[in-house]
Short mmCIF file of C-alpha atoms and ligand atoms in Angstrom, two decimals:
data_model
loop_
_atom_site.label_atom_id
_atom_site.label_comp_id
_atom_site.label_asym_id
_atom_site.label_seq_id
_atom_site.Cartn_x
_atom_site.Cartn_y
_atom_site.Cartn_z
CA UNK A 1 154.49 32.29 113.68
CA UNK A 2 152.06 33.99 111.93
CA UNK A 3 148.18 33.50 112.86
CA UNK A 4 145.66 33.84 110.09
CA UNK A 5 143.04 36.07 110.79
CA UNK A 6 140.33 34.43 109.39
CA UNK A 7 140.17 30.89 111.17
CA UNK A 8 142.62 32.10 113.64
CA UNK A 9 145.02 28.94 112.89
CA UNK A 10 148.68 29.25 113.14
CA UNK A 11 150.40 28.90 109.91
CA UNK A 12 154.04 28.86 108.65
CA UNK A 13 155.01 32.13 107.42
CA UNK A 14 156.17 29.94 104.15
CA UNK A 15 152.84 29.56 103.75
CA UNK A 16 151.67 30.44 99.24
CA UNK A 17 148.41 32.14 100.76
CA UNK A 18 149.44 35.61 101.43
CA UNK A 19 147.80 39.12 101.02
CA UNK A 20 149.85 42.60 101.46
CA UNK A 21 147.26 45.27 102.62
CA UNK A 22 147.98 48.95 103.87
CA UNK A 23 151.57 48.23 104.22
CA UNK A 24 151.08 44.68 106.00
CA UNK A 25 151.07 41.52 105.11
CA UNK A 26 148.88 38.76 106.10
CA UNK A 27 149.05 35.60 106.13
CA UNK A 28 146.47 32.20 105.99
CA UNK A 29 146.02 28.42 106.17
CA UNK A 30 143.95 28.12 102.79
CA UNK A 31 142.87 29.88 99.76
CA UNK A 32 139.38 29.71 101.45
CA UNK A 33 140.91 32.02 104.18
CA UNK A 34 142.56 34.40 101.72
CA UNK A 35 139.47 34.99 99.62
CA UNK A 36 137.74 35.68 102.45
CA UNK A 37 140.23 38.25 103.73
CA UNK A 38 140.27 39.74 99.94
CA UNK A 39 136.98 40.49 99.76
CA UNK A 40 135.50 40.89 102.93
CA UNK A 41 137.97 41.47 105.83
CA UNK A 42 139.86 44.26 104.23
CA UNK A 43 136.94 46.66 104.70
CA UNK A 44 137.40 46.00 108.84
CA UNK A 45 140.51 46.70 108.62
CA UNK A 46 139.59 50.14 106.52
CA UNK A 47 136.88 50.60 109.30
CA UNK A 48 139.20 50.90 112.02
CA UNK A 49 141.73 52.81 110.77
CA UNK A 50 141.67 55.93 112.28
CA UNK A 51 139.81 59.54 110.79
CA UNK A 52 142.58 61.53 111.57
CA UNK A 53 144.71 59.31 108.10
CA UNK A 54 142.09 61.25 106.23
CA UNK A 55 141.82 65.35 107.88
CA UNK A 56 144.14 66.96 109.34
CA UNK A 57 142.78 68.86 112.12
CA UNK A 58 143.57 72.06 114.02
CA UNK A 59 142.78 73.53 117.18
CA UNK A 60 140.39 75.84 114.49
CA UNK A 61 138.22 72.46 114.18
CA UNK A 62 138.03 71.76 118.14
CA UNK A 63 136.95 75.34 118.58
CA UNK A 64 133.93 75.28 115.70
CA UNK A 65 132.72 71.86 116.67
CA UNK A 66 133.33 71.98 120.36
CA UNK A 67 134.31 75.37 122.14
CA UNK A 68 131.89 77.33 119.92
CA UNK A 69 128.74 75.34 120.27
CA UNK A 70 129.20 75.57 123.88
CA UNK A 71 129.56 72.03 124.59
CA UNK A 72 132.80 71.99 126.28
CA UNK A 73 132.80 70.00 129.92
CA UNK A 74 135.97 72.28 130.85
CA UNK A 75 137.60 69.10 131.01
CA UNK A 76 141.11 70.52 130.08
CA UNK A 77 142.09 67.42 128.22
CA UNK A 78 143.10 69.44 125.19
CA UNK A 79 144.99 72.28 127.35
CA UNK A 80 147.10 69.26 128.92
CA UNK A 81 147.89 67.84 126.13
CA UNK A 82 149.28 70.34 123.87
CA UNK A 83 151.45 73.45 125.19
CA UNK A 84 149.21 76.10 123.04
CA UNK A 85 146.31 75.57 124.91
CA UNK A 86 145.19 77.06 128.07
CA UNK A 87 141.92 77.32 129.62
CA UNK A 88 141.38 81.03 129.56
CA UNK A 89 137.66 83.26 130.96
CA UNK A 90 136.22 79.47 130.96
CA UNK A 91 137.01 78.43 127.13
CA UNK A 92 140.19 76.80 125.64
CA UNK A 93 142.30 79.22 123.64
CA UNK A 94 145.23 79.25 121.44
CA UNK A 95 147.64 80.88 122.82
CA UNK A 96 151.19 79.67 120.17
CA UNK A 97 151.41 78.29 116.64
CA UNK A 98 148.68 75.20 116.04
CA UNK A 99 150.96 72.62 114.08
CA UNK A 100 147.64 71.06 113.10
CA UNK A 101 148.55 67.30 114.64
CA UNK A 102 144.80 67.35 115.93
CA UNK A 103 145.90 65.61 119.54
CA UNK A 104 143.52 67.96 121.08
CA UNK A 105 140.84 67.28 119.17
CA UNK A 106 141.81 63.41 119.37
CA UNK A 107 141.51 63.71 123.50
CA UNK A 108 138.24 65.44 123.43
CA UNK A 109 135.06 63.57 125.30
CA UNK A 110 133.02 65.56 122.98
CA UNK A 111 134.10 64.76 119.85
CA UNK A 112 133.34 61.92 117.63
CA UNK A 113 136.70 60.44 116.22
CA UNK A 114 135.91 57.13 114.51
CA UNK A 115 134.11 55.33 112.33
CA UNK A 116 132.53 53.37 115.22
CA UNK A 117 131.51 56.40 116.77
CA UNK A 118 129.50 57.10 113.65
CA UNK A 119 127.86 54.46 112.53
CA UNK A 120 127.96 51.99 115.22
CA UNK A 121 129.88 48.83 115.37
CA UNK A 122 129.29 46.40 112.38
CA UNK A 123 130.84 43.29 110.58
CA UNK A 124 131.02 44.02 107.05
CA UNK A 125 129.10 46.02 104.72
CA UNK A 126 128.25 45.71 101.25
CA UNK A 127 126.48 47.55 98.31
CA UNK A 128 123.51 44.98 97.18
CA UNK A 129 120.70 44.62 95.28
CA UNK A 130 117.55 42.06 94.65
CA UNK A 131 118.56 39.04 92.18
CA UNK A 132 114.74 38.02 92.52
CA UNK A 133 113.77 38.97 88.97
CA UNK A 134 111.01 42.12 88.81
CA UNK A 135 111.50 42.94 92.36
CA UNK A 136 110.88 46.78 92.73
CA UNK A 137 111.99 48.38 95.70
CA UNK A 138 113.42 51.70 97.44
CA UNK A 139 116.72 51.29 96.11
CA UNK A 140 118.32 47.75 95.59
CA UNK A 141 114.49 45.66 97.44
CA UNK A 142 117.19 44.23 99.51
CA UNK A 143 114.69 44.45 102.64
CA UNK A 144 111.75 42.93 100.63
CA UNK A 145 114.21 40.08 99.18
CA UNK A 146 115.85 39.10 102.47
CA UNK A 147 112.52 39.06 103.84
CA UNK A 148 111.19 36.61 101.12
CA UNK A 149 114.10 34.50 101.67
CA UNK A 150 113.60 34.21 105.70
CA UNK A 151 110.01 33.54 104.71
CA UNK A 152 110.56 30.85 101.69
CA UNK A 153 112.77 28.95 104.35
CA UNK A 154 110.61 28.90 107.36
CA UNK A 155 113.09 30.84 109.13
CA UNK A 156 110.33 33.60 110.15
CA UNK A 157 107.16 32.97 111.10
CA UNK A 158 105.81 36.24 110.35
CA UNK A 159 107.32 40.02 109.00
CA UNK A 160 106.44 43.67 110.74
CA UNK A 161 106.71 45.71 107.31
CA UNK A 162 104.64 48.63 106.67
CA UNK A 163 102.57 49.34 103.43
CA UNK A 164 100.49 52.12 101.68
CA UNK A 165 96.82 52.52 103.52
CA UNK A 166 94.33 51.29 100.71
CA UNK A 167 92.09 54.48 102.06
CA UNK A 168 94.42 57.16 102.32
CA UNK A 169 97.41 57.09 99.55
CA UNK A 170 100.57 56.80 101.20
CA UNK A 171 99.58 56.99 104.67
CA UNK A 172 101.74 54.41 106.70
CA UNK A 173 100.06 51.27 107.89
CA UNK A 174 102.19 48.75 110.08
CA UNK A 175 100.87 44.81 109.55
CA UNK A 176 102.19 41.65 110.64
CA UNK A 177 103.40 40.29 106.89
CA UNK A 178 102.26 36.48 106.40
CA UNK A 179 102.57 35.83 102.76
CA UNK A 180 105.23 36.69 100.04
CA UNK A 181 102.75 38.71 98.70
CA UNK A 182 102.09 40.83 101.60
CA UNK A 183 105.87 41.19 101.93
CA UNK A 184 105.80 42.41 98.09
CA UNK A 185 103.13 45.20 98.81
CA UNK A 186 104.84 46.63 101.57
CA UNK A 187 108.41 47.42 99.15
CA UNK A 188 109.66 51.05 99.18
CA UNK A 189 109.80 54.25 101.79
CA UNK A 190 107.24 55.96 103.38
CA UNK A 191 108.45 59.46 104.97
CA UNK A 192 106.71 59.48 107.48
CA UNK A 193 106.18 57.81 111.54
CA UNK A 194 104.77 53.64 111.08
CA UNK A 195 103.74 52.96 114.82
CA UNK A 196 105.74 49.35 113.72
CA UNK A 197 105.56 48.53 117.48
CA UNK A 198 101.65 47.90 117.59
CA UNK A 199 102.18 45.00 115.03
CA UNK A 200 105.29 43.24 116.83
CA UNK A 201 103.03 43.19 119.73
CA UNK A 202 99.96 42.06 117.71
CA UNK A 203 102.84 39.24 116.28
CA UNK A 204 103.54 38.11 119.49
CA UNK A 205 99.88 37.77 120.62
CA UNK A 206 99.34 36.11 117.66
CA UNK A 207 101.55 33.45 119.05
CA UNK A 208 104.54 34.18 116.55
CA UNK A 209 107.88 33.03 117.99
CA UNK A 210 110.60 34.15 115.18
CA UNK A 211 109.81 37.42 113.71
CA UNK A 212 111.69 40.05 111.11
CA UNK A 213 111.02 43.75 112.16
CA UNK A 214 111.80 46.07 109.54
CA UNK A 215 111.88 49.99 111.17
CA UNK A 216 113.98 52.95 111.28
CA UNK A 217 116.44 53.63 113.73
CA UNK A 218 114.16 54.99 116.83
CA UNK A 219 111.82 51.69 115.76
CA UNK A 220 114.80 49.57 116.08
CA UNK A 221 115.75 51.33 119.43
CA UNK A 222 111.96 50.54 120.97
CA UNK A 223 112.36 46.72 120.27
CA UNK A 224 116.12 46.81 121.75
CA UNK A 225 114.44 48.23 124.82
CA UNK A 226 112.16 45.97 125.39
CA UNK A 227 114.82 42.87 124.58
CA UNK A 228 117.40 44.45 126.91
CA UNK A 229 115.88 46.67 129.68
CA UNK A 230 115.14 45.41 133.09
CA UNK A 231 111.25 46.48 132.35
CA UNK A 232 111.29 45.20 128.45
CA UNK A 233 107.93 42.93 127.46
CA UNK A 234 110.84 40.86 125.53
CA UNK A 235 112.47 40.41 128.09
CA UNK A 236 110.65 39.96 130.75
CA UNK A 237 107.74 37.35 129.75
CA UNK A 238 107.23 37.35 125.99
CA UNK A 239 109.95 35.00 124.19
CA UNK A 240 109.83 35.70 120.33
CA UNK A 241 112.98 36.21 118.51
CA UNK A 242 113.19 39.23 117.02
CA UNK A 243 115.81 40.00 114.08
CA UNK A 244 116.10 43.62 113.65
CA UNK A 245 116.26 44.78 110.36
CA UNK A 246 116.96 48.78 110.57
CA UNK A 247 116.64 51.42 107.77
CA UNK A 248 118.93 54.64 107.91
CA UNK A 249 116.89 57.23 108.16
CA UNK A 250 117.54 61.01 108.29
CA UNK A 251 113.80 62.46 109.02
CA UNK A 252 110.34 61.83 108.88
CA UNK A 253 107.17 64.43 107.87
CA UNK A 254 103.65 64.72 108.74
CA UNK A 255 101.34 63.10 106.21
CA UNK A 256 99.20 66.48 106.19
CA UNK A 257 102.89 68.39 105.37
CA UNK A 258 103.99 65.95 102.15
CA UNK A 259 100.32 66.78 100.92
CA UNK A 260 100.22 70.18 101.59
CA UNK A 261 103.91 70.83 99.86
CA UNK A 262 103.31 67.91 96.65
CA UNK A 263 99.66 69.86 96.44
CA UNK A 264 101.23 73.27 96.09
CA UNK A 265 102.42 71.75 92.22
CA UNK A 266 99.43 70.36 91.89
CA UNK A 267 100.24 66.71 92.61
CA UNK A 268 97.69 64.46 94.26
CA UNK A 269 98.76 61.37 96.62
CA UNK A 270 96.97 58.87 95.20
CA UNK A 271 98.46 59.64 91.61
CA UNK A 272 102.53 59.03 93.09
CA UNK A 273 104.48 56.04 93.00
CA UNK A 274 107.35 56.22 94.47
CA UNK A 275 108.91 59.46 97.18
CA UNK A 276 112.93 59.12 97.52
CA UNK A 277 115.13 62.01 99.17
CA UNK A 278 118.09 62.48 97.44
CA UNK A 279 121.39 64.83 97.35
CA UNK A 280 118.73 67.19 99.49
CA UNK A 281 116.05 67.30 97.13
CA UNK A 282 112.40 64.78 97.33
CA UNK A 283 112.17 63.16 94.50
CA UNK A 284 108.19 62.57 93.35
CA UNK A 285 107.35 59.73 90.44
CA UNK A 286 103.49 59.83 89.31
CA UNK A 287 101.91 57.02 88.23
CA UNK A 288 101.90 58.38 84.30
CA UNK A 289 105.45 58.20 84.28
CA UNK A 290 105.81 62.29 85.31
CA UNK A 291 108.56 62.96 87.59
CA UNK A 292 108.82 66.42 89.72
CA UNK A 293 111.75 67.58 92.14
CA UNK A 294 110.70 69.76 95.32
CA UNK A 295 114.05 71.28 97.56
CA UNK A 296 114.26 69.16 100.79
CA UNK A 297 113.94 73.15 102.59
CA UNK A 298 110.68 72.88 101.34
CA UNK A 299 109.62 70.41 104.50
CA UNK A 300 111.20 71.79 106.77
CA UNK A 301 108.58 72.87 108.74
CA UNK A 302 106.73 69.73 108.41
CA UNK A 303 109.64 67.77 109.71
CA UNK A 304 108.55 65.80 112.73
CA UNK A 305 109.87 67.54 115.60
CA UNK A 306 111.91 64.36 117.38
CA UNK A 307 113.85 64.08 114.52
CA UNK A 308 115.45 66.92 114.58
CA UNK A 309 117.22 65.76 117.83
CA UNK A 310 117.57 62.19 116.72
CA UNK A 311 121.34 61.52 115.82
CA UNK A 312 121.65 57.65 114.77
CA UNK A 313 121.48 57.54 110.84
CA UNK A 314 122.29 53.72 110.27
CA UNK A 315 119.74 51.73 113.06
CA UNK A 316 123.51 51.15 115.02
CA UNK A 317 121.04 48.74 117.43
CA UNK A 318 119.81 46.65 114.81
CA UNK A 319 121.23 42.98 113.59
CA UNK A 320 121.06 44.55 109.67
CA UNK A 321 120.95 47.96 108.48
CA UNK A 322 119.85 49.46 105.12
CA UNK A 323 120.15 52.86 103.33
CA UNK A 324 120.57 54.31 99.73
CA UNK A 325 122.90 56.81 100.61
CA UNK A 326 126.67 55.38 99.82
CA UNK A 327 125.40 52.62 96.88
CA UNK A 328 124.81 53.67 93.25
CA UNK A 329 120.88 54.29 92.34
CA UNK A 330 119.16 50.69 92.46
CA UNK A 331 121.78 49.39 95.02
CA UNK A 332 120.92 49.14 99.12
CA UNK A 333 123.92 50.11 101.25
CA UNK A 334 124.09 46.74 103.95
CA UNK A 335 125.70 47.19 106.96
CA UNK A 336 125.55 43.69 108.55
CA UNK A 337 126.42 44.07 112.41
CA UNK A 338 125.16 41.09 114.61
CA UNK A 339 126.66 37.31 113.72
CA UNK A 340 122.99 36.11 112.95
CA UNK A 341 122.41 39.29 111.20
CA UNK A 342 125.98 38.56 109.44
CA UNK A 343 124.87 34.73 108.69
CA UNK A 344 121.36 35.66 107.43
CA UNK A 345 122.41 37.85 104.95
CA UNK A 346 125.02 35.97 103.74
CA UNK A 347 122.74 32.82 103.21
CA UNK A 348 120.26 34.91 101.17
CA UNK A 349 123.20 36.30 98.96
CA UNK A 350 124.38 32.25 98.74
CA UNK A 351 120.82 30.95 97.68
CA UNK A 352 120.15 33.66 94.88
CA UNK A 353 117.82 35.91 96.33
CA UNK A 354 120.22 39.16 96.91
CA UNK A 355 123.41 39.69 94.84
CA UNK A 356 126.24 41.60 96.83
CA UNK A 357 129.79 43.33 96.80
CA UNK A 358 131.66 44.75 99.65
CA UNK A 359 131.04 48.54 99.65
CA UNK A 360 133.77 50.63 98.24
CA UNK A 361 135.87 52.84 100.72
CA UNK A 362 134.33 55.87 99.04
CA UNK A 363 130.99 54.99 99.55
CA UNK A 364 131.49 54.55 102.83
CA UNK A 365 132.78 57.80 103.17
CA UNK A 366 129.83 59.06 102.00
CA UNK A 367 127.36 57.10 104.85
CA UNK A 368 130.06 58.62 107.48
CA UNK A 369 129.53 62.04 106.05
CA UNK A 370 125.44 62.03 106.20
CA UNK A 371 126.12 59.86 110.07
CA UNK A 372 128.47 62.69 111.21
CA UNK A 373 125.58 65.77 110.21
CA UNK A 374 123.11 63.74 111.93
CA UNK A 375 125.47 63.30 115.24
CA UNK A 376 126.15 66.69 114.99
CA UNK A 377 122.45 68.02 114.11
CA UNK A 378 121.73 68.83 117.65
CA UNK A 379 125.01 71.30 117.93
CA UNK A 380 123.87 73.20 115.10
CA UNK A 381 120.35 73.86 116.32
CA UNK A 382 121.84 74.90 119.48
CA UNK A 383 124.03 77.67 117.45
CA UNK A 384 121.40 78.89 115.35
CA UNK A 385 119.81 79.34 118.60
CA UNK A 386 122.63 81.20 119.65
CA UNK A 387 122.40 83.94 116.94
C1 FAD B 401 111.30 57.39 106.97
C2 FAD B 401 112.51 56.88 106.23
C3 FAD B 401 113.61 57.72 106.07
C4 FAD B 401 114.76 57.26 105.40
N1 FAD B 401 115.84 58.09 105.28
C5 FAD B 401 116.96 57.65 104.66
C6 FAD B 401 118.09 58.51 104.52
O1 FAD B 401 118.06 59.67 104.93
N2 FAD B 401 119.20 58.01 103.90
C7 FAD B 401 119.23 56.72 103.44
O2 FAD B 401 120.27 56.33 102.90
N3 FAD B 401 118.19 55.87 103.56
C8 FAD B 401 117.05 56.32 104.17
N4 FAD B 401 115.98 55.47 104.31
C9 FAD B 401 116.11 54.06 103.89
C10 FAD B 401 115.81 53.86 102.43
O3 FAD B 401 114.75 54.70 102.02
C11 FAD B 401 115.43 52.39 102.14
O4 FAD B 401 114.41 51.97 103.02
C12 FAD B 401 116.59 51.44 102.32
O5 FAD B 401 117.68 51.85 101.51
C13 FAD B 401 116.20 50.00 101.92
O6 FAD B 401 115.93 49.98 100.57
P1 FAD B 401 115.45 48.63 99.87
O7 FAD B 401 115.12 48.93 98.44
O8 FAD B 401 116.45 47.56 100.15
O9 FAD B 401 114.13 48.33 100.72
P2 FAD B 401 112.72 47.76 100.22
O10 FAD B 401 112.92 46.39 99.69
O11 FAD B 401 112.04 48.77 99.39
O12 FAD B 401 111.95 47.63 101.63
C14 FAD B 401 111.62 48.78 102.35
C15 FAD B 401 111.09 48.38 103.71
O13 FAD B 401 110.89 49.60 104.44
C16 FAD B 401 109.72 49.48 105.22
N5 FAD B 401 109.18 50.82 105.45
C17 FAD B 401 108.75 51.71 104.53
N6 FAD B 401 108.38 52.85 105.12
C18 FAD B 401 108.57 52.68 106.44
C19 FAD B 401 108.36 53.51 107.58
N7 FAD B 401 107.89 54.75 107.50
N8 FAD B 401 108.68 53.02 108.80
C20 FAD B 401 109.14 51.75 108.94
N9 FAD B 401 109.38 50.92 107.89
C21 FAD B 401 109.08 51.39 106.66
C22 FAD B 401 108.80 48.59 104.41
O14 FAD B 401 107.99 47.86 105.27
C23 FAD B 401 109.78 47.66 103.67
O15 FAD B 401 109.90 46.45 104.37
C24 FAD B 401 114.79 55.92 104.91
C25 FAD B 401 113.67 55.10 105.06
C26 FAD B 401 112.53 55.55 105.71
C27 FAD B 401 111.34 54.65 105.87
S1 SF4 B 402 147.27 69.70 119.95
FE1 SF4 B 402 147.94 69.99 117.82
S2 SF4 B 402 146.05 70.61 116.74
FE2 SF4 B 402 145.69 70.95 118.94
S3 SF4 B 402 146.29 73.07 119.28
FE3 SF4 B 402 148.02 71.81 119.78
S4 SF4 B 402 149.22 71.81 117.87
FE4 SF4 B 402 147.14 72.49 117.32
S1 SF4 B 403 139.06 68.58 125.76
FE1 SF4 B 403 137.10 69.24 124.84
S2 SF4 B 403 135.67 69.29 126.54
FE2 SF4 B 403 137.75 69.21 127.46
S3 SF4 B 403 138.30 71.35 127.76
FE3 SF4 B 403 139.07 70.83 125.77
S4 SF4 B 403 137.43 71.38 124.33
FE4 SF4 B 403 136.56 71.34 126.36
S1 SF4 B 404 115.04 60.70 112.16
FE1 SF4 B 404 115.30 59.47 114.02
S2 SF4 B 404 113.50 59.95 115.27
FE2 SF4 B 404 113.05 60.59 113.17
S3 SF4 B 404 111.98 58.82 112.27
FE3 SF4 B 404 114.14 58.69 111.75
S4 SF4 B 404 115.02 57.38 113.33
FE4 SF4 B 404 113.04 58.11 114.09
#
């Protein structure tokens, strides 16, 4: 008998609610169960399938990303497991016609193969965007509208956010958010390091026992630490609850480096309203209205010097993640991973505060396609080293 995967119930293979997906079919106890499945569960399914569907791959593919690079263990997984390989001078070889079936590259401790392996292991994930009327944000204010809905409900007791200094334009300043309106002002991206961890602490001190932390990925990676080492503050004495929201994020810059490149056109700091990197380019909008596009290249020297070995794009330790890459403009990618995460999310989507759509299989392709150059950032710097 059938089991459906939703509730996991056992149901009669007569039963009306039934769903055919990727060649399968599936079948559940109510039409509760199949909607579910229809909308939500068929993008796990998608999730797990396998890269090599998609590529096929040669030994040509395990020799650029692998042999070449010069991060082959001399394992001789791929040698053993296809009779064109051998292990020749120390490096693989080819050595008879490659039918292209990618086993090889498939074996490989050194590769990255799946989905999982990309982006971390998640639940479901959407494209969304505020419903809250006005709400401005990076892309879709899904951060700044989930937070207003954890606060609204008493669910948080405080948010880490960062906002704009009110000194120095666009310099980064981490707070402890108490108010819907300090949540408001801290809306949209800010290129550059936020020491968030000073104002989780200063939360805690302040006696705060359920707190949102909004960070990027090496942010989210300090709190996990301290949760889940043997040494962490969080979990060794300090008891707060601490639901990790995480933004992608593919570098940071120097404050001194965005001014010095936005000042070489002339622009000022204090005149911009919104930064966004997009499709390799940094987008600038001025307060007038004016909008200028610098090349990405342009920073490159002003790009903070840990992210360039820094290979988790999507926060994979946090309970929610974030990004605008994948979603159309004025959408938020979601990647909801933990089951409070999951349930949060899903109750600010139910109460009107977010409005949300699972996230199409191409989109997703392209989050896995910005998460695979960021895994494999470190390789290239090692080649260009190399010539
Ligand atoms: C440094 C950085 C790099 C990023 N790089 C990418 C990328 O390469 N690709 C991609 O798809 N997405 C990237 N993002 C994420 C993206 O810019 C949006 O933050 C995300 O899509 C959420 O959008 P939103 O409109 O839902 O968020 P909003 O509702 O606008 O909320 C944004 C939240 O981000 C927080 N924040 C702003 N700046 C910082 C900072 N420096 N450090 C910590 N928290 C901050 C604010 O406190 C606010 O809570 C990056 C974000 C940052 C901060
Ligand atoms: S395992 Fe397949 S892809 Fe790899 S070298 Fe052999 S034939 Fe080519
Ligand atoms: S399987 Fe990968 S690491 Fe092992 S010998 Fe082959 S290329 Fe090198
Ligand atoms: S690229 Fe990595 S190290 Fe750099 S700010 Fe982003 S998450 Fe942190």
């Amino acid at each position: 008998m059938p089991v459906d995967p939703i509730c996991k119930k056992i149901v009669p293979d007569s039963t009306e609610y039934v769903s055919d997906y990727g060649g399968k079919s599936y079948y559940f106890c109510s039409p509760e169960c199949k909607n579910k499945f229809d909308t939500l569960e068929k993008s796990v399914i998608r999730l797990k399938r396998n890269l090599s569907e998609k590529e096929k791959i040669s030994f040509g593919k395990l020799r650029k990303d692998i042999i070449k690079p010069g991060i082959c263990t001399l394992c001789g997984a791929c040698a053993a497991s296809c009779e064109y390989i051998t292990i020749e001078d120390e490096e693989p070889k080819l050595v008879g016609p490659c039918k292209a079936c990618g086993v090889c590259y498939y074996q490989c401790p050194r590769t990255i193969t799946t989905e999982e392996g990309l982006i971390g292991n998640l639940r479901y994930a959407y494209a969304a965007r505020s419903a809250l009327p006005e709400l401005k944000g990076q892309d879709g204010g899904v951060v700044t509208s989930l937070l207003l809905y954890l606060l609204d409900e008493g669910l948080i007791d405080g948010a880490v956010v960062t906002r704009k200094s009110r000194e120095e334009p666009w310099k980064p300043v981490p707070i402890v958010a108490k108010t819907a309106e300090e949540i408001l002002e801290s809306g949209g991206s800010i290129y550059s390091h936020s020491m968030t961890l000073e104002a989780l602490m200063s939360a805690i001190k302040q006696g705060m026992h359920s707190i949102a932390f909004v960070g990027t990925s090496c942010n989210i990676d300090a709190v996990t630490k301290m949760q889940k080492s043997s040494h962490g503050l969080l979990h060794l004495f300090m008891r707060a609850k601490v639901l990790k929201l995480g933004l992608f994020c593919m570098d940071t810059f120097s404050q001194e480096g965005i001014k010095t490149v936005l000042g070489s056109k002339g622009l000022k700091m204090e005149d911009i309203e919104a930064m966004k990197i997009r499709k390799g380019k940094f987008e600038v909008g001025l307060k007038s209205g004016e909008e200028y596009s610098f090349e990405l290249s342009d920073f490159d020297e002003y790009r903070s010097s840990s992210c360039k070995f820094c290979t988790d794009l999507t926060s994979e330790n946090s309970d929610i993640s974030f990004g605008g890459v994948g979603s159309p403009q004025g959408w938020t990618t979601v990647l909801t991973r933990s089951a409070s995460g999951y349930e949060l999310f899903n109750e600010a989507v139910d109460s009107g505060y977010i409005e949300a759509r699972p996230l199409e299989d191409r989109e997703m392709e392209r989050v896995l396609n910005l998460a695979k150059m960021k895994k494999v950032q470190m390789y290239a710097l090692h080649m260009r080293k190399k010539v």
